[in-house]
Coordinates of N, CA and C in Angstrom, one line a residue:
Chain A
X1 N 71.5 148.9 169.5 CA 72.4 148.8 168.3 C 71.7 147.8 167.4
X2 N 71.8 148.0 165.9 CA 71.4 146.8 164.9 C 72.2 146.0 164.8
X3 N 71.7 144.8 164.8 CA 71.9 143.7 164.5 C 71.8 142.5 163.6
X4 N 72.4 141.4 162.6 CA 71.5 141.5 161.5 C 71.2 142.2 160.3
X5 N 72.0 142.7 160.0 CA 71.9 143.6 158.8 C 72.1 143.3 157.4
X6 N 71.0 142.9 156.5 CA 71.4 142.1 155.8 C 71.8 143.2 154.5
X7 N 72.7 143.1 153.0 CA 72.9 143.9 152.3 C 73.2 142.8 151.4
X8 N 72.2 143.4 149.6 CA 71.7 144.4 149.2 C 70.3 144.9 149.8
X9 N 69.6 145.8 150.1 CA 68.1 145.8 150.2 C 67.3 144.6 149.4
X10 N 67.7 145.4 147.9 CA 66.8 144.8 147.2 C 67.8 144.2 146.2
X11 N 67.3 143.1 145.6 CA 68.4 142.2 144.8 C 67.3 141.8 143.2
X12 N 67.6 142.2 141.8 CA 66.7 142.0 141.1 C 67.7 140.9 140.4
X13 N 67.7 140.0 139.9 CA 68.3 138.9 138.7 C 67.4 137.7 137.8
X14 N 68.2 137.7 137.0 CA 67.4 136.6 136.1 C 67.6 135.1 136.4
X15 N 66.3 134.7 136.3 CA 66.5 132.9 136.7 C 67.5 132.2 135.8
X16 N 68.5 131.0 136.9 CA 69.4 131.1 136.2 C 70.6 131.6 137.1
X17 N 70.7 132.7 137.1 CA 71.7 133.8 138.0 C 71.6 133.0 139.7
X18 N 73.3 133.4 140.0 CA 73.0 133.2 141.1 C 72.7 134.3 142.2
X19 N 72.1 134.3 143.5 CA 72.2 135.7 143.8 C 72.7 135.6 145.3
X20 N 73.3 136.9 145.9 CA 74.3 136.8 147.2 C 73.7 137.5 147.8
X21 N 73.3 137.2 149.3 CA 73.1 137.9 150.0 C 74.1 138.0 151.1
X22 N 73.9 139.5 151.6 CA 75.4 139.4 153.1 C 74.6 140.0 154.2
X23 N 75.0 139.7 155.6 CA 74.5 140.1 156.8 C 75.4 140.5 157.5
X24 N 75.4 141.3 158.6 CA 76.4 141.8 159.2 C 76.1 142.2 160.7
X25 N 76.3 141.8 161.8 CA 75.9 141.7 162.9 C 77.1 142.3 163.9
X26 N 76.9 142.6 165.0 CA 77.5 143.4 166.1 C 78.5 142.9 167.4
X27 N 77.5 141.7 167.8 CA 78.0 141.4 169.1 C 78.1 139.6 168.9
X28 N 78.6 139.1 169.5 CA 79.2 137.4 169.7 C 77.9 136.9 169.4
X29 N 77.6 135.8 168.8 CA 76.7 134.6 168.7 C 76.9 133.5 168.8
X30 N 75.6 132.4 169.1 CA 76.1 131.1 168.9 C 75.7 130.7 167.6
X31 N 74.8 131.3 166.9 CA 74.6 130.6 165.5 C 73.8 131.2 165.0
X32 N 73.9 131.5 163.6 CA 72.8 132.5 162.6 C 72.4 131.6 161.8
X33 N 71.1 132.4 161.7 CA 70.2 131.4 160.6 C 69.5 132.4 159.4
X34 N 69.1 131.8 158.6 CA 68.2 132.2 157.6 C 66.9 132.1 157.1
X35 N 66.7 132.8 157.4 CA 64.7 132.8 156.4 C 64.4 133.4 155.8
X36 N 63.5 133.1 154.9 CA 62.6 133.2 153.9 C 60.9 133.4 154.3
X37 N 60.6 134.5 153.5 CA 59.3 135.1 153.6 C 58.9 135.2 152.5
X38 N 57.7 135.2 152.1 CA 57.2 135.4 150.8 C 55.8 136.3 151.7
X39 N 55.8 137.2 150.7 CA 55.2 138.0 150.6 C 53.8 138.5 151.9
X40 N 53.5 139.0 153.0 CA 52.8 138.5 153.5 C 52.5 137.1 154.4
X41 N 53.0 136.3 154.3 CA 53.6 134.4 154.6 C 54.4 135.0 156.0
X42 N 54.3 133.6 156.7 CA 55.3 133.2 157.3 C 56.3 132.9 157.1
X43 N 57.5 132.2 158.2 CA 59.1 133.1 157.8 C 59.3 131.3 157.9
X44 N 60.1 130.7 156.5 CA 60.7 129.3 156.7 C 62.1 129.2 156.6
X45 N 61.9 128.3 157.9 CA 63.4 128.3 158.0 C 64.3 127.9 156.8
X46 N 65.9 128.4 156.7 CA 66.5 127.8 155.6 C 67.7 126.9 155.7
X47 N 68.9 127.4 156.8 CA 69.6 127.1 157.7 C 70.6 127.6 158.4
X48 N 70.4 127.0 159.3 CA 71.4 127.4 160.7 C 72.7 127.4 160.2
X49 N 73.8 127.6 161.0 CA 74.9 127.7 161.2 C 75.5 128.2 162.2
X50 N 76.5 127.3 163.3 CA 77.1 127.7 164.3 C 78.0 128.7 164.4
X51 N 78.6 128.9 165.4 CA 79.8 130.2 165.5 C 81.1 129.5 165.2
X52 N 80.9 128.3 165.5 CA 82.2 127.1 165.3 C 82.7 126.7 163.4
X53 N 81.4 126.9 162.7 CA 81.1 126.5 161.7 C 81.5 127.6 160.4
X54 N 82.2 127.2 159.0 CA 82.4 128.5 158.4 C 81.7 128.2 157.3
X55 N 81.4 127.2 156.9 CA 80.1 127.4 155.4 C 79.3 125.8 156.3
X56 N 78.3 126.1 155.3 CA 77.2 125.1 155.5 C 76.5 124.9 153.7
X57 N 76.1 124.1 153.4 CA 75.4 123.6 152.3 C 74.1 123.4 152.6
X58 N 73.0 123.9 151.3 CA 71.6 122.7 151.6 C 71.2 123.0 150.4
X59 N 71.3 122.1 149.4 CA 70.4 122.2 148.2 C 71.2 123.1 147.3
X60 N 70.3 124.1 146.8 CA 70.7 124.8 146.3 C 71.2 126.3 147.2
X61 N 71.8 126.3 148.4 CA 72.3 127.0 149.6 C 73.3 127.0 150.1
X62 N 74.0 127.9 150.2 CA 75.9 127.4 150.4 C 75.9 129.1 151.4
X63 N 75.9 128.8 152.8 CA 76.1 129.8 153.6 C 77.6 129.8 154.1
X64 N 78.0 130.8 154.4 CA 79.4 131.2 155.1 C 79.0 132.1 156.4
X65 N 80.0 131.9 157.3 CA 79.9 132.7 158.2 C 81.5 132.9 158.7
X66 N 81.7 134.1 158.8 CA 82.9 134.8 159.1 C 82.9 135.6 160.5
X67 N 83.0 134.8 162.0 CA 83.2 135.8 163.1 C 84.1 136.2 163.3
X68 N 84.9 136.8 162.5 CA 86.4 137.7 162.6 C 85.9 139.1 162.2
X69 N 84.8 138.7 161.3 CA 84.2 140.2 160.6 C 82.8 140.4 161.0
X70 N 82.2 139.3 162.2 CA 80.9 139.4 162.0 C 79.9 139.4 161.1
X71 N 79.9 138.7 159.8 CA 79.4 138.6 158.5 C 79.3 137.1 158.6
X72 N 77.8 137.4 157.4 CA 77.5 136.0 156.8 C 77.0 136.2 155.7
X73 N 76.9 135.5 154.6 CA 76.2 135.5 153.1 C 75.5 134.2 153.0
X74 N 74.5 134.6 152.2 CA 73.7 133.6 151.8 C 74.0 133.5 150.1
X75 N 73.9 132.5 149.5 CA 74.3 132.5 147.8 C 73.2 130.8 148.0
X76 N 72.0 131.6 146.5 CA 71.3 131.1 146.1 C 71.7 130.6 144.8
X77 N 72.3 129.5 144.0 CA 72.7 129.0 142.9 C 71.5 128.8 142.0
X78 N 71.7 129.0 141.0 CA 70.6 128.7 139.6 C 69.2 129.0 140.3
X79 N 69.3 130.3 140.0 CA 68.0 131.0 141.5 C 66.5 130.5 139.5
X80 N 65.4 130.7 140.5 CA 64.3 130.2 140.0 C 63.5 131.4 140.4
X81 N 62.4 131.5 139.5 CA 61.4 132.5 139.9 C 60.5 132.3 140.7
X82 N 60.6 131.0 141.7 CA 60.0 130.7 143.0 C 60.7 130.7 143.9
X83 N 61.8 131.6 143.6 CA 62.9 131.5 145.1 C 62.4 133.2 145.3
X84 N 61.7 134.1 144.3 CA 61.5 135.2 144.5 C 60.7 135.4 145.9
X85 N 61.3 136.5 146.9 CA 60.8 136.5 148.8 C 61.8 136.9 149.3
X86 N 61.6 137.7 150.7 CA 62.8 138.5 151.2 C 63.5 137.0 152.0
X87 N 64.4 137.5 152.4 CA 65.0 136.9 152.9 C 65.9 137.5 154.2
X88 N 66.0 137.1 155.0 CA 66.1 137.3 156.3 C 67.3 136.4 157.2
X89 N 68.2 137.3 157.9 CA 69.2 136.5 158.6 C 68.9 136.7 160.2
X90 N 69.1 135.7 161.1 CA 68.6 136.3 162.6 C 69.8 135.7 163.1
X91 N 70.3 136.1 164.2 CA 71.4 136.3 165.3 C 70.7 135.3 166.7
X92 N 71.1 134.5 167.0 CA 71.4 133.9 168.3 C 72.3 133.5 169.2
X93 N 71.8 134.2 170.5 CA 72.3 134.1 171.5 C 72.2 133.0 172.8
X94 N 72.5 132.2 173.0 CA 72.1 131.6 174.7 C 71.7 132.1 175.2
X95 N 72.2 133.3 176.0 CA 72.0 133.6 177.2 C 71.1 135.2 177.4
X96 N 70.9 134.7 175.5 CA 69.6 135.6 176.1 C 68.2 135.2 175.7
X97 N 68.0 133.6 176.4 CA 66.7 133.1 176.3 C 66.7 133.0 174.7
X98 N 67.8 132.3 173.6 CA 67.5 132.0 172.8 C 67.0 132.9 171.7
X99 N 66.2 134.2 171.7 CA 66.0 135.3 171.0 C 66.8 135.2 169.4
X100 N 65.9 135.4 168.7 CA 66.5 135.9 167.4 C 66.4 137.5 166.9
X101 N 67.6 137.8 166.7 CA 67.5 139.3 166.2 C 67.8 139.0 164.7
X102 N 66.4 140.1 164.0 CA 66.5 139.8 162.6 C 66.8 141.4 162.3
X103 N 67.1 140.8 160.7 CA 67.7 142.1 160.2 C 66.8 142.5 159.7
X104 N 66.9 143.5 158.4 CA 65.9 144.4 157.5 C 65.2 143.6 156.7
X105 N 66.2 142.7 156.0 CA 65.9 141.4 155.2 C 66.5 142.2 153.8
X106 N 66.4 141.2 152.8 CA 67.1 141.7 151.3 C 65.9 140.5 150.8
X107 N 65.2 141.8 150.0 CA 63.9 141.7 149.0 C 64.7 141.3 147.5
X108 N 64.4 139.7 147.2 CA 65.0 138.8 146.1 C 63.7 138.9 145.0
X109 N 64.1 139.7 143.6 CA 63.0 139.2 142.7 C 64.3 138.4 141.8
X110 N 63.6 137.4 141.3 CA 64.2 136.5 140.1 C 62.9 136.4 139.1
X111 N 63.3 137.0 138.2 CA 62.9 137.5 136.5 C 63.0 136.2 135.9
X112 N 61.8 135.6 135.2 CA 61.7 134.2 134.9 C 62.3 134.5 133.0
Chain D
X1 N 54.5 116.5 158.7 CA 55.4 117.4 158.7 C 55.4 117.8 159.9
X2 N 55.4 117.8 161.1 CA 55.1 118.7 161.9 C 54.8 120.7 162.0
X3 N 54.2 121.0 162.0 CA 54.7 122.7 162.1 C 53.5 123.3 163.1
X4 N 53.6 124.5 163.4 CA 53.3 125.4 164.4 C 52.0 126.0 163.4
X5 N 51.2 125.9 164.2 CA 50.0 126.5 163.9 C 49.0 128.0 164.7
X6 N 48.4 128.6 164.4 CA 48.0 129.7 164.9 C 46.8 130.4 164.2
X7 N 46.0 131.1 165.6 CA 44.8 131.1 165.0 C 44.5 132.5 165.9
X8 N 43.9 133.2 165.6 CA 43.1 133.4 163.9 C 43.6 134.2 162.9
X9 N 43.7 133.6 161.9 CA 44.7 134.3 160.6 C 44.7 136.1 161.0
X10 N 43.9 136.4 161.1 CA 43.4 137.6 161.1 C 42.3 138.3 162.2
X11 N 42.7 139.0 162.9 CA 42.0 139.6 163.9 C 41.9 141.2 164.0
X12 N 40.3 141.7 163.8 CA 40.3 143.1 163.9 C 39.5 143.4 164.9
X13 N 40.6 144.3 165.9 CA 39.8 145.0 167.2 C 39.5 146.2 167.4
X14 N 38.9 147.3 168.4 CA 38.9 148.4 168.3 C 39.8 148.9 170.0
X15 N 40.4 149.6 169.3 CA 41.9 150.2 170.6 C 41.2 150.0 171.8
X16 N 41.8 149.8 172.8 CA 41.5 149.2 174.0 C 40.8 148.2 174.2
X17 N 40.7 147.7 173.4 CA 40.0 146.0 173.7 C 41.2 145.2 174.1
X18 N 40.9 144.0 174.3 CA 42.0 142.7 175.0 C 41.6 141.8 173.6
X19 N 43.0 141.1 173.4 CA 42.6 140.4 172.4 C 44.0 139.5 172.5
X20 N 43.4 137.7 172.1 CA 44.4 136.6 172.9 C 44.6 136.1 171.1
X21 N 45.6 136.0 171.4 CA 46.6 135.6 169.8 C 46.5 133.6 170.6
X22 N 45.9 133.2 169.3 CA 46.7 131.4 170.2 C 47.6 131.0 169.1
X23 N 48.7 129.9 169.8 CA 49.6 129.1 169.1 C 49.3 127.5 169.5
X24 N 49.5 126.9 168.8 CA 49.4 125.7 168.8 C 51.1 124.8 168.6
X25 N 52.0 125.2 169.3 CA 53.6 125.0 168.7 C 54.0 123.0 168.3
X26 N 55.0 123.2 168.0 CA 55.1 121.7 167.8 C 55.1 120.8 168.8
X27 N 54.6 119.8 169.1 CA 53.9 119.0 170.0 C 55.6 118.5 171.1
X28 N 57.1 118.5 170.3 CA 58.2 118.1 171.7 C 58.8 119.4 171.8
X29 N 58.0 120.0 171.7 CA 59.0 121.8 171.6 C 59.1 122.0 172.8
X30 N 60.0 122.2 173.6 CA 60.4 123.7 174.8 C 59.9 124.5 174.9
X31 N 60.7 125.2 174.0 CA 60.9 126.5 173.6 C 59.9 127.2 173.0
X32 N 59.6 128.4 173.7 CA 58.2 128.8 172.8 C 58.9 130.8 172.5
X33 N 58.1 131.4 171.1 CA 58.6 132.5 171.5 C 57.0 133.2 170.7
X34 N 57.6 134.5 170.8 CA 56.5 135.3 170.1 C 57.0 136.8 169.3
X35 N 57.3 136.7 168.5 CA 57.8 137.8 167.5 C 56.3 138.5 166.6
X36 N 56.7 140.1 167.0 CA 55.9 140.4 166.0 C 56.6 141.3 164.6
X37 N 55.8 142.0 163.6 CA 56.3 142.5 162.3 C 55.5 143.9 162.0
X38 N 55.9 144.6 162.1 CA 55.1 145.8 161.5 C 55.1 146.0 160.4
X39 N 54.1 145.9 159.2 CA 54.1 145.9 158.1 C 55.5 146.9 157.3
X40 N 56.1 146.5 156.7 CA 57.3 146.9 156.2 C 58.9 146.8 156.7
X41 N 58.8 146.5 157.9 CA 59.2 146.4 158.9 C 60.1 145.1 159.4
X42 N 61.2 145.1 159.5 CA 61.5 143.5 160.4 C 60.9 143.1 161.4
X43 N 61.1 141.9 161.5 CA 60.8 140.8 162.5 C 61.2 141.2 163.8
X44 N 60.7 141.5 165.3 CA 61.2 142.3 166.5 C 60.5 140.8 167.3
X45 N 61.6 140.3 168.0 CA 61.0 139.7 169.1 C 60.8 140.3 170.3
X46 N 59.6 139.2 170.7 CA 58.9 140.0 172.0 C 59.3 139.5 173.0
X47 N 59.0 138.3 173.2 CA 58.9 137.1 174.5 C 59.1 135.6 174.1
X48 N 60.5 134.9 174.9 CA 60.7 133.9 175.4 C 60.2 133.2 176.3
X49 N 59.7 131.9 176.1 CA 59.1 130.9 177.3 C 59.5 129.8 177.5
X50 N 60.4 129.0 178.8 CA 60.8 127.7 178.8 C 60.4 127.6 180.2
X51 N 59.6 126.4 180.3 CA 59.5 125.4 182.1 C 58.5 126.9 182.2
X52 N 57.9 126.9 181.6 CA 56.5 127.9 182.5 C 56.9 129.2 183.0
X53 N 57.9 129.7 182.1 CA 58.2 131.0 182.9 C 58.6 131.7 181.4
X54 N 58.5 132.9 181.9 CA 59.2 133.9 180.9 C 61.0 134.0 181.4
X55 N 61.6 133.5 179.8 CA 63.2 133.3 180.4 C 63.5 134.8 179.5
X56 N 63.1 135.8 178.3 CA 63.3 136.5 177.9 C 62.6 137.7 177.9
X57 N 62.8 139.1 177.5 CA 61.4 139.5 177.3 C 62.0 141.0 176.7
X58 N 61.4 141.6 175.6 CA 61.8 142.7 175.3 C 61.5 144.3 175.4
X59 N 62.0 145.5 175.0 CA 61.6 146.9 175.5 C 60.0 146.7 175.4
X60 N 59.3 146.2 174.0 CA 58.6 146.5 173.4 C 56.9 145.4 174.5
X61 N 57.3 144.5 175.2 CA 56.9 143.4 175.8 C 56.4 143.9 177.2
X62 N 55.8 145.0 177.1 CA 55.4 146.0 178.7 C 54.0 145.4 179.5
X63 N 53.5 145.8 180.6 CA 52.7 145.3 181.2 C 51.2 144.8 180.1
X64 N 51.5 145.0 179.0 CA 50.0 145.4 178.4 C 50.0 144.0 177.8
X65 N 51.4 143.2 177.7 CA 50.9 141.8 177.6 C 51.7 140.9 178.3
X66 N 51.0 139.8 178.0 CA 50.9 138.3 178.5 C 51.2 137.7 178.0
X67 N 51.7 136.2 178.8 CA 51.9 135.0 177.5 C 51.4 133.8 178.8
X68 N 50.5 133.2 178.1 CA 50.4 131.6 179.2 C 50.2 130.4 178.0
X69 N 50.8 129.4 179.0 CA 50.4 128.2 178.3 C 49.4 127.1 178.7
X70 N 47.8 127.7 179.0 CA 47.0 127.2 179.7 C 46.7 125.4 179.7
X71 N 47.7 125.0 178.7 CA 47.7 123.8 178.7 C 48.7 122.9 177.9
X72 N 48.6 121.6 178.0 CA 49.7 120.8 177.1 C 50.0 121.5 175.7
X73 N 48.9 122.3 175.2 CA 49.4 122.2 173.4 C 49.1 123.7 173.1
X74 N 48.6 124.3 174.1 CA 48.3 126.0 173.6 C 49.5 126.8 173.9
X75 N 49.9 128.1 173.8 CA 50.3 129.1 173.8 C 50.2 130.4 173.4
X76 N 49.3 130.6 174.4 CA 49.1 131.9 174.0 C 49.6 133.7 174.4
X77 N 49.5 134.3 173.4 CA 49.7 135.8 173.5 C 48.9 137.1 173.8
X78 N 48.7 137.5 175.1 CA 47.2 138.5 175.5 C 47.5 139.9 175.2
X79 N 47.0 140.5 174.6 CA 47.2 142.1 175.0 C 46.3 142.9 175.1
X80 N 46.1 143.4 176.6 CA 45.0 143.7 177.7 C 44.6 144.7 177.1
X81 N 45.2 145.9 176.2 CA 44.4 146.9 176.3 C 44.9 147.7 174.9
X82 N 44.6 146.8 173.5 CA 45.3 147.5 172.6 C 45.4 148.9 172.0
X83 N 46.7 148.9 171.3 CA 46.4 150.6 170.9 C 46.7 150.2 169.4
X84 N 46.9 151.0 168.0 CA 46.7 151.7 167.6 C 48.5 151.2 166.6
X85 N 49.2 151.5 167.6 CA 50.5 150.8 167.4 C 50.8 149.3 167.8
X86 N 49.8 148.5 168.1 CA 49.8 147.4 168.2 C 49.6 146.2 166.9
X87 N 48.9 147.4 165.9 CA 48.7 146.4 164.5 C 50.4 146.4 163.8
X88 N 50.0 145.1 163.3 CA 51.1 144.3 163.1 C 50.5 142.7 162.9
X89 N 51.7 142.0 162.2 CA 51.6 140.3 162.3 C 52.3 140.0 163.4
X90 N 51.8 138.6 164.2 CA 52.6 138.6 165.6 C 52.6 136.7 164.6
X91 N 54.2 136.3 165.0 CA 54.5 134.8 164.7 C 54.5 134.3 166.2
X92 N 54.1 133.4 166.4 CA 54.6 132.3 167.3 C 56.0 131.3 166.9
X93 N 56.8 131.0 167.6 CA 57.7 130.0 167.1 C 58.3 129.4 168.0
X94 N 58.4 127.6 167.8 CA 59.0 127.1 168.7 C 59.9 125.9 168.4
X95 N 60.8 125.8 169.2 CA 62.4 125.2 169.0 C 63.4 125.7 169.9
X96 N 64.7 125.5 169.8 CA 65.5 126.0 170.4 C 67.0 125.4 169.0
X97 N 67.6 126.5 168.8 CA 68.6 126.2 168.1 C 67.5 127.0 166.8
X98 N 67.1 125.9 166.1 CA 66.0 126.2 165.1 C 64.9 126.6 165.5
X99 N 64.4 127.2 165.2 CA 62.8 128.1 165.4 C 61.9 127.9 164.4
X100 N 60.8 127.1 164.5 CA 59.9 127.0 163.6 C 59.2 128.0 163.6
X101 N 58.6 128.8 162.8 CA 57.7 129.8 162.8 C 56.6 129.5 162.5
X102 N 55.3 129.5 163.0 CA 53.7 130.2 162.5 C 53.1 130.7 161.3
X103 N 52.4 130.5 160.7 CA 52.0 131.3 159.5 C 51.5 133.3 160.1
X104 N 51.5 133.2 161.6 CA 51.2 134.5 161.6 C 49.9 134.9 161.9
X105 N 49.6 135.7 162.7 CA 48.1 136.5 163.1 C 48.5 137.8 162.3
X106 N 47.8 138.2 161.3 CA 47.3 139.8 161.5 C 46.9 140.3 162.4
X107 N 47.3 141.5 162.8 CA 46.0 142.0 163.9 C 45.9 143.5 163.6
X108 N 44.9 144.0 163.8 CA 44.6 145.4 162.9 C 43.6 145.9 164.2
X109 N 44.9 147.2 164.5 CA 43.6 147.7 165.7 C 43.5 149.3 165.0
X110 N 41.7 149.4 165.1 CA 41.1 150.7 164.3 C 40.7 151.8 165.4

């Protein structure tokens, strides 16, 4: 089954704009996290968030996480044309050796 | 900064060759893992490693590879007999809770 599912695909906005990403996952975790990829690049972390936990902040980053619905959103405030890079939500488990299951990712351009 | 390093950016072999992906993870890490990417593709993990053992391992993670940590700071990823569906970027990453990730191997088998 997928896990991780992040929606929209693709997200086009102007810098400035803020933009929302959502993920949507299947089975119980202990904490989902977020990354960022630019193009080709390695994947940097952005931040975690427990199962215990329902938003988190960092910067310009304000995640939520809803396990009643299995969802989580990412919302990038006064997005910049260097936040343009997919972005990516992964699922962890304990008990299964820590593993992250990533989603499809949602491809962010921001239009300078 | 500390971060995870990996070598060699880029590696091209020809199908059935062996070819060792290395990681260099963060120097108080545990936790070691190894995810690969098929171009277009999400991120699929492969294999978990904590205390010298494999604690995870996935469909995709069959006899054709390996992982050892031949010493204090290495980590590496073998695959004995590549094919064809093997190209892809493979990350190293290590932590537990947080996962630092690798800039990534290319590997391109022709």
């Amino acid at each position: 089954s997928q896990q991780g599912e992040e929606d929209p695909q693709a997200l086009s906005i102007q810098e400035g704009e803020n933009a929302t990403m959502n993920c949507s996952y299947k089975t119980s975790i202990n904490n989902l996290q977020w990354y960022r990829q630019n193009s080709g690049r390695g994947l940097v972390h952005l931040i975690l968030i427990r199962s215990n936990e329902r938003e988190k902040h960092s910067g310009r980053l304000r995640v939520t996480l809803d396990t009643s619905k299995k969802s989580s959103s990412l919302l990038i405030t006064a997005s910049r044309a260097a936040d343009t890079a997919s972005y990516f939500c992964a699922t962890c488990t304990y008990n299964q050796g820590g593993k992250l299951i990533f989603g499809q990712g949602t491809e962010l351009s921001v239009k300078p | 900064e500390p971060e995870v390093t990996q070598t060699p950016s880029h590696q091209v072999t020809q199908m059935g060759q062996e070819v060792i992906l290395r990681c260099v993870p963060i120097s108080n890490h545990l936790y070691f893992y190894w995810y690969r990417q098929i171009l277009g593709q999400k991120v699929e993990f492969l294999v978990s490693f904590y205390n010298n053992e494999i604690s995870e391992k996935s469909e995709i993670f069959d006899d054709q590879f390996s992982v050892e940590r031949p010493d204090g700071s290495n980590f590496t990823l073998k695959i004995r007999s590549t094919k064809l569906e093997d190209s892809a970027m493979y990350f190293c990453a290590s932590g537990h809770d947080t996962q630092y990730f690798g800039p990534g191997t290319r590997l391109t088998v022709l």
